[in-house]
mmCIF file with all atom_site columns, C-alpha atoms in Angstrom:
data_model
loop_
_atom_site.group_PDB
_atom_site.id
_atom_site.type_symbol
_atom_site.label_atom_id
_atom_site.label_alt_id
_atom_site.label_comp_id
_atom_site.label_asym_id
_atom_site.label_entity_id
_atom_site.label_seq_id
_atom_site.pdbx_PDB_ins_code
_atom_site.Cartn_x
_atom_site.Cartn_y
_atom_site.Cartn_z
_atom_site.occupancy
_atom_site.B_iso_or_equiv
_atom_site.pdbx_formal_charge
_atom_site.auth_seq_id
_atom_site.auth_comp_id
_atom_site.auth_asym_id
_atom_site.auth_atom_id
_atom_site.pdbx_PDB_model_num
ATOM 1   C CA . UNK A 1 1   ? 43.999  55.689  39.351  1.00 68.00 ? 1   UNK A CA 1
ATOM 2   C CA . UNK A 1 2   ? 47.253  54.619  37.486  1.00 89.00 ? 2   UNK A CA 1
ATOM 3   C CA . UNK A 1 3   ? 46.774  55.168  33.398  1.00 90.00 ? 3   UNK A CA 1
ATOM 4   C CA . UNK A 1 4   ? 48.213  51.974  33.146  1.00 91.00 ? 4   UNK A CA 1
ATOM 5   C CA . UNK A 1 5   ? 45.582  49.945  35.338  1.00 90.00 ? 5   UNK A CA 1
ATOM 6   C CA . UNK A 1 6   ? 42.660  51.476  33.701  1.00 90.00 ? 6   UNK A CA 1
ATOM 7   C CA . UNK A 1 7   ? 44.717  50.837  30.610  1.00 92.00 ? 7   UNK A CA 1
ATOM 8   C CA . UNK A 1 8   ? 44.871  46.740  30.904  1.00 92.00 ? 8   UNK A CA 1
ATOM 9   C CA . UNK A 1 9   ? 41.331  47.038  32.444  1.00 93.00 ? 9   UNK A CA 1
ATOM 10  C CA . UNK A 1 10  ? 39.976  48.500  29.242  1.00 93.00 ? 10  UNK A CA 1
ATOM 11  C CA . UNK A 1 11  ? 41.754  45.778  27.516  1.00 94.00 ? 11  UNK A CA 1
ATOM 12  C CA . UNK A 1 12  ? 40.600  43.241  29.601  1.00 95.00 ? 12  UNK A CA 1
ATOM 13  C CA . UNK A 1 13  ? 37.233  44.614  29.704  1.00 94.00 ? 13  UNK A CA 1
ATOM 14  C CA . UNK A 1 14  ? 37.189  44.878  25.323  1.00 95.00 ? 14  UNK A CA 1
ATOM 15  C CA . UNK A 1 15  ? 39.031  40.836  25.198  1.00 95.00 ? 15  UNK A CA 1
ATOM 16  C CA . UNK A 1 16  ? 36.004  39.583  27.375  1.00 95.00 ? 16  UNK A CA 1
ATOM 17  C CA . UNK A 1 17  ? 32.982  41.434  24.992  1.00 95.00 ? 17  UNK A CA 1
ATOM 18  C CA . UNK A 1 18  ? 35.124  40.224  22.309  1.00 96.00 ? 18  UNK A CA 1
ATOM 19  C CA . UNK A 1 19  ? 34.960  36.714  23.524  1.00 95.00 ? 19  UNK A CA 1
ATOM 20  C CA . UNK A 1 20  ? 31.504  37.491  24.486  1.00 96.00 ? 20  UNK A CA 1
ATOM 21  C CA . UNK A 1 21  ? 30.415  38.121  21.324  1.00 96.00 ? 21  UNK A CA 1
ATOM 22  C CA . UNK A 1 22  ? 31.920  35.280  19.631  1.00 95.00 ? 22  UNK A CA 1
ATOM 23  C CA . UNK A 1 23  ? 30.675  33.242  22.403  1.00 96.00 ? 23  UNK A CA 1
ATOM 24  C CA . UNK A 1 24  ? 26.808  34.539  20.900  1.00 96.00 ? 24  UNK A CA 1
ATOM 25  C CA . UNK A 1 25  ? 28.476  34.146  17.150  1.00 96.00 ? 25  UNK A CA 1
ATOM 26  C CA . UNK A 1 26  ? 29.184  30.157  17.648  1.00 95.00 ? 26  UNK A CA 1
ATOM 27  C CA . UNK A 1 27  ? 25.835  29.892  19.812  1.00 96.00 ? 27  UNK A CA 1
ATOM 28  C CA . UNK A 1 28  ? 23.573  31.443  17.051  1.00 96.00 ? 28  UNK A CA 1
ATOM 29  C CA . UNK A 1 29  ? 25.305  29.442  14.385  1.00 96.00 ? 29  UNK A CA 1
ATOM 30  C CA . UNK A 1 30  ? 24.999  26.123  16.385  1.00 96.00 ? 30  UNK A CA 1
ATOM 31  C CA . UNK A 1 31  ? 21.243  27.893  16.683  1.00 97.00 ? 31  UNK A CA 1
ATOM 32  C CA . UNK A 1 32  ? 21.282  28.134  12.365  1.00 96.00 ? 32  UNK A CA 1
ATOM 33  C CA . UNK A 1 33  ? 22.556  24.424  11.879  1.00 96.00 ? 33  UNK A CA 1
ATOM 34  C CA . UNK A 1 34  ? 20.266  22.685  14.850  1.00 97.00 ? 34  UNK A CA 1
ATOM 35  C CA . UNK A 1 35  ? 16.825  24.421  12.729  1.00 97.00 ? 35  UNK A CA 1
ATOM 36  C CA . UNK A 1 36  ? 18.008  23.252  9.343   1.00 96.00 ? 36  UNK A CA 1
ATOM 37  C CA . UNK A 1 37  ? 18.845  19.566  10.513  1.00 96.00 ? 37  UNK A CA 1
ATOM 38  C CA . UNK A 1 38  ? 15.511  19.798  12.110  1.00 97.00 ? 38  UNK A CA 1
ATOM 39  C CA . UNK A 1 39  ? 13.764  21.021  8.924   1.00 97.00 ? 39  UNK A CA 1
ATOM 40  C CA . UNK A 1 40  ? 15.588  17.916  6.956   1.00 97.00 ? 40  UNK A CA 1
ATOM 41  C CA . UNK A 1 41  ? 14.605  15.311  9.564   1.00 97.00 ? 41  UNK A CA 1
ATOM 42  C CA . UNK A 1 42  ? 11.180  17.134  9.070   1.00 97.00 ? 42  UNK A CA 1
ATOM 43  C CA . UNK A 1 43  ? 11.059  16.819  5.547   1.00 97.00 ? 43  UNK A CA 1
ATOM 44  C CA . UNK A 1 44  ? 12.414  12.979  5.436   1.00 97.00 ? 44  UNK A CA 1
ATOM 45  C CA . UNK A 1 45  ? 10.175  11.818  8.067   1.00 96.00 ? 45  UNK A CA 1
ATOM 46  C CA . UNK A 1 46  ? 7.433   13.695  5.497   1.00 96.00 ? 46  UNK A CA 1
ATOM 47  C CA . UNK A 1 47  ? 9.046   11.906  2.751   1.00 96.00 ? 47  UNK A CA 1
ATOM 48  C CA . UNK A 1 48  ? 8.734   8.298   4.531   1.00 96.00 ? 48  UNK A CA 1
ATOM 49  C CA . UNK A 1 49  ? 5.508   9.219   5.208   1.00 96.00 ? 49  UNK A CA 1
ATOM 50  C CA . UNK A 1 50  ? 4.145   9.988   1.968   1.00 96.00 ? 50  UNK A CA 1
ATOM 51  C CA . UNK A 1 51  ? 6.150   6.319   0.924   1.00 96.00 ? 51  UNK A CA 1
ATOM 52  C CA . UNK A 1 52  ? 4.598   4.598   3.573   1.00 96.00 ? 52  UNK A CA 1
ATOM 53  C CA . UNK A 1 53  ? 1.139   5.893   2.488   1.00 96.00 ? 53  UNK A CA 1
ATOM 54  C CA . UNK A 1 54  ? 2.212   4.911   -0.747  1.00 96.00 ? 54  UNK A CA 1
ATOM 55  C CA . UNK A 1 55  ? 2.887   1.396   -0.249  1.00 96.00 ? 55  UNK A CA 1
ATOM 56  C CA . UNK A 1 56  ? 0.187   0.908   2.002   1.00 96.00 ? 56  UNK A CA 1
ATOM 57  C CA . UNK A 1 57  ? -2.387  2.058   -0.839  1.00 96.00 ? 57  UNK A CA 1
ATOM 58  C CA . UNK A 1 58  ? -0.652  -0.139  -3.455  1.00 96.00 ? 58  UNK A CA 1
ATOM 59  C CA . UNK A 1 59  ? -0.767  -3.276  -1.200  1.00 96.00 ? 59  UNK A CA 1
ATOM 60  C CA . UNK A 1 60  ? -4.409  -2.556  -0.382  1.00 97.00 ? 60  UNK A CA 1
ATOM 61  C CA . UNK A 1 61  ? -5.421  -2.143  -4.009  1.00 96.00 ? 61  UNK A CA 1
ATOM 62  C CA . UNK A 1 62  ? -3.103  -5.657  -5.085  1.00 95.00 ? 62  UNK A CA 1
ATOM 63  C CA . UNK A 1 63  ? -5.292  -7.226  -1.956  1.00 96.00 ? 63  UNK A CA 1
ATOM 64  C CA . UNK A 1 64  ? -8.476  -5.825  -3.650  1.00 96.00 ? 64  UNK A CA 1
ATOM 65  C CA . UNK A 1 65  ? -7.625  -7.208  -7.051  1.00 96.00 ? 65  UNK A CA 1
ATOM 66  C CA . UNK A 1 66  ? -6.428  -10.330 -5.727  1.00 96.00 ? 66  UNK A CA 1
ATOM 67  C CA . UNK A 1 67  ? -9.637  -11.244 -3.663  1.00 96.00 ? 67  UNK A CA 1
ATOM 68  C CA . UNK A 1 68  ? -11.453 -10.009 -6.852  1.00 96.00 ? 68  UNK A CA 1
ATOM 69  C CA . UNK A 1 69  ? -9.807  -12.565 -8.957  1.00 97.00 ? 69  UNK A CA 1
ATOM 70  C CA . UNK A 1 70  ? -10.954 -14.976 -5.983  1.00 97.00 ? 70  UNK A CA 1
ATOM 71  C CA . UNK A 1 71  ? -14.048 -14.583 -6.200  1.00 96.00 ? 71  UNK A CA 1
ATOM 72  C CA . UNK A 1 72  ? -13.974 -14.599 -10.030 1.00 96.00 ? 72  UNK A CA 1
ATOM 73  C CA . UNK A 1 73  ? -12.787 -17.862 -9.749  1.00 97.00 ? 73  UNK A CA 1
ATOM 74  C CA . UNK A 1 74  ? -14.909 -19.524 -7.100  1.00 97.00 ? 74  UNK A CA 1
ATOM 75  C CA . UNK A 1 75  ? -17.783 -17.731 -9.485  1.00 97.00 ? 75  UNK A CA 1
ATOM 76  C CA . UNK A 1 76  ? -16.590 -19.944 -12.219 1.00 97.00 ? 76  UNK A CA 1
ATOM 77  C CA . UNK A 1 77  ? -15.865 -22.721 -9.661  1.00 97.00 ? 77  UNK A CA 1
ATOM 78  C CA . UNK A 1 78  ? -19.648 -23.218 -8.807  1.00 97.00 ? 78  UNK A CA 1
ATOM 79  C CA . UNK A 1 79  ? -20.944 -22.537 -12.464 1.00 96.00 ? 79  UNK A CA 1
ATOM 80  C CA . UNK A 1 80  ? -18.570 -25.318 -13.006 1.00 96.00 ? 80  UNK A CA 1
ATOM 81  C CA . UNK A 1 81  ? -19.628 -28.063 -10.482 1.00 95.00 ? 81  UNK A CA 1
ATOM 82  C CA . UNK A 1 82  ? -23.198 -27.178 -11.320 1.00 95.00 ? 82  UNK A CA 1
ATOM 83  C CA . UNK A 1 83  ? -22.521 -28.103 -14.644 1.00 94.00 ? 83  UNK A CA 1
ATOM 84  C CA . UNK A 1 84  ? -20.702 -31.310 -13.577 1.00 95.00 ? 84  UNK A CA 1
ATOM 85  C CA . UNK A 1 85  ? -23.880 -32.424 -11.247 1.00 94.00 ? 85  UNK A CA 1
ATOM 86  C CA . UNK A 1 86  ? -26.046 -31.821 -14.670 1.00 91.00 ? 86  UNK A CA 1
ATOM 87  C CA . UNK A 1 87  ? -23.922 -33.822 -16.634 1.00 91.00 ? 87  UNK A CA 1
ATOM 88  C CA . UNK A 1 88  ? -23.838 -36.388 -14.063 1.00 91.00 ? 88  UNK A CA 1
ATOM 89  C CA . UNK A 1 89  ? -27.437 -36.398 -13.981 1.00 87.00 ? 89  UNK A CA 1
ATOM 90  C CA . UNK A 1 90  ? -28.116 -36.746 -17.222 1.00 83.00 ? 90  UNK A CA 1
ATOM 91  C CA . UNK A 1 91  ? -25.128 -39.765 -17.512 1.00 83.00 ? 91  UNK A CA 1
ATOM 92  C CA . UNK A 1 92  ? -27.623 -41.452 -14.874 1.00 82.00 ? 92  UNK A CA 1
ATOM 93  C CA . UNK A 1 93  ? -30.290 -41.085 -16.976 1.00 77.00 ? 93  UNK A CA 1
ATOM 94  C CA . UNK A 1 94  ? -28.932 -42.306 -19.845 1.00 75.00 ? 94  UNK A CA 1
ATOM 95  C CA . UNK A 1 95  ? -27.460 -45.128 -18.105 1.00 77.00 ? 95  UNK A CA 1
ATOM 96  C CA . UNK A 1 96  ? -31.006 -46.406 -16.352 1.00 74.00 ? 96  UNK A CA 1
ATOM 97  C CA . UNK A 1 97  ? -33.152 -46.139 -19.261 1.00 71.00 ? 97  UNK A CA 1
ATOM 98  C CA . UNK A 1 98  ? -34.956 -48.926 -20.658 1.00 72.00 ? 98  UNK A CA 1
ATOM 99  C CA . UNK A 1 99  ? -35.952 -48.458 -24.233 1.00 73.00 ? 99  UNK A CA 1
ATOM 100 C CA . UNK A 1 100 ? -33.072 -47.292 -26.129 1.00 73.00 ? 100 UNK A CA 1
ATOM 101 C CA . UNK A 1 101 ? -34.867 -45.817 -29.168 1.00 74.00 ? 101 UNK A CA 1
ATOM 102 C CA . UNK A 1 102 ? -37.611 -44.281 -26.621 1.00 74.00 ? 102 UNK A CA 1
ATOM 103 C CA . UNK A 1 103 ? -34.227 -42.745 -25.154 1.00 73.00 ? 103 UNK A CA 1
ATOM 104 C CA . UNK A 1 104 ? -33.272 -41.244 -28.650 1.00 77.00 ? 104 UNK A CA 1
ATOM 105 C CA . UNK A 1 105 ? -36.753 -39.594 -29.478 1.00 78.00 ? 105 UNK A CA 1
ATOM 106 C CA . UNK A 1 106 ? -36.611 -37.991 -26.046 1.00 78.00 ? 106 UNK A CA 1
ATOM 107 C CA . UNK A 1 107 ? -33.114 -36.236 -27.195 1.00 78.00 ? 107 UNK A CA 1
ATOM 108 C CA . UNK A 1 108 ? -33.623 -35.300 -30.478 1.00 84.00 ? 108 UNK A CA 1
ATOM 109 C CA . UNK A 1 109 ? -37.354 -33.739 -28.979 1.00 84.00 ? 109 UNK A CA 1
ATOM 110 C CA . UNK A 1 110 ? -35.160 -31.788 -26.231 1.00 81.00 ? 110 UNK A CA 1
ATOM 111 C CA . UNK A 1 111 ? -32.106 -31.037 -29.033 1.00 84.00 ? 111 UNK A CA 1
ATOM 112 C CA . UNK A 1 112 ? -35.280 -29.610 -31.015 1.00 87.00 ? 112 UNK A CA 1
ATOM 113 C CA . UNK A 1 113 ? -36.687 -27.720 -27.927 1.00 85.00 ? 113 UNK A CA 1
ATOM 114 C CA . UNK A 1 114 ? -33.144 -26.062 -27.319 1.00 82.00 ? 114 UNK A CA 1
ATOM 115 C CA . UNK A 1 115 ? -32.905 -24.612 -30.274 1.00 80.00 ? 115 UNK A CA 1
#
């Protein structure tokens, strides 16, 4: 048991617990950095989420008002066209009749009714 043996075998021994330990150091901070870019994926994939959920709503309400103003206008459409086949009606009325003054007392007694 030479002093100087156990000597560089202490030092040897305290180098590797040194290197040991730093070893565990870089390994726990790796550790540290790999949970925080985990929590910001996290939170940006929450992020795109909420967007996403976002845009979808907005695009479902636009479709909403759009078939809304659709049917508004195919509404008005058919309130339209039954007004055309009226007037059409009444144009081929007017054209066929025979007695032109008969034709006028009939209008001004449905002008009269009207109102």
């Amino acid at each position: 048991s030479d002093p100087a043996f156990r000597a560089r075998k202490a030092e040897a021994f305290a180098a590797a617990v040194v290197e040991a330990e730093n070893f565990l150091r870089d390994a726990e901070l790796a550790q540290v950095r790999a949970i925080s870019e985990a929590k910001e994926v996290k939170a940006a994939a929450a992020a795109a989420e909420r967007t996403a959920a976002g845009v979808a709503t907005a695009e479902i309400e636009r479709s909403l008002e759009f078939r809304a103003i659709a049917d508004d206008a195919q509404r008005k459409h058919r309130e339209i066209s039954a007004l055309a086949a009226e007037a059409e009606s009444e144009v081929a009325r007017l054209e066929s009749a025979d007695d032109p003054v008969a034709l006028h007392r009939d209008l001004g007694q449905r002008a009269r009714e009207e109102r």
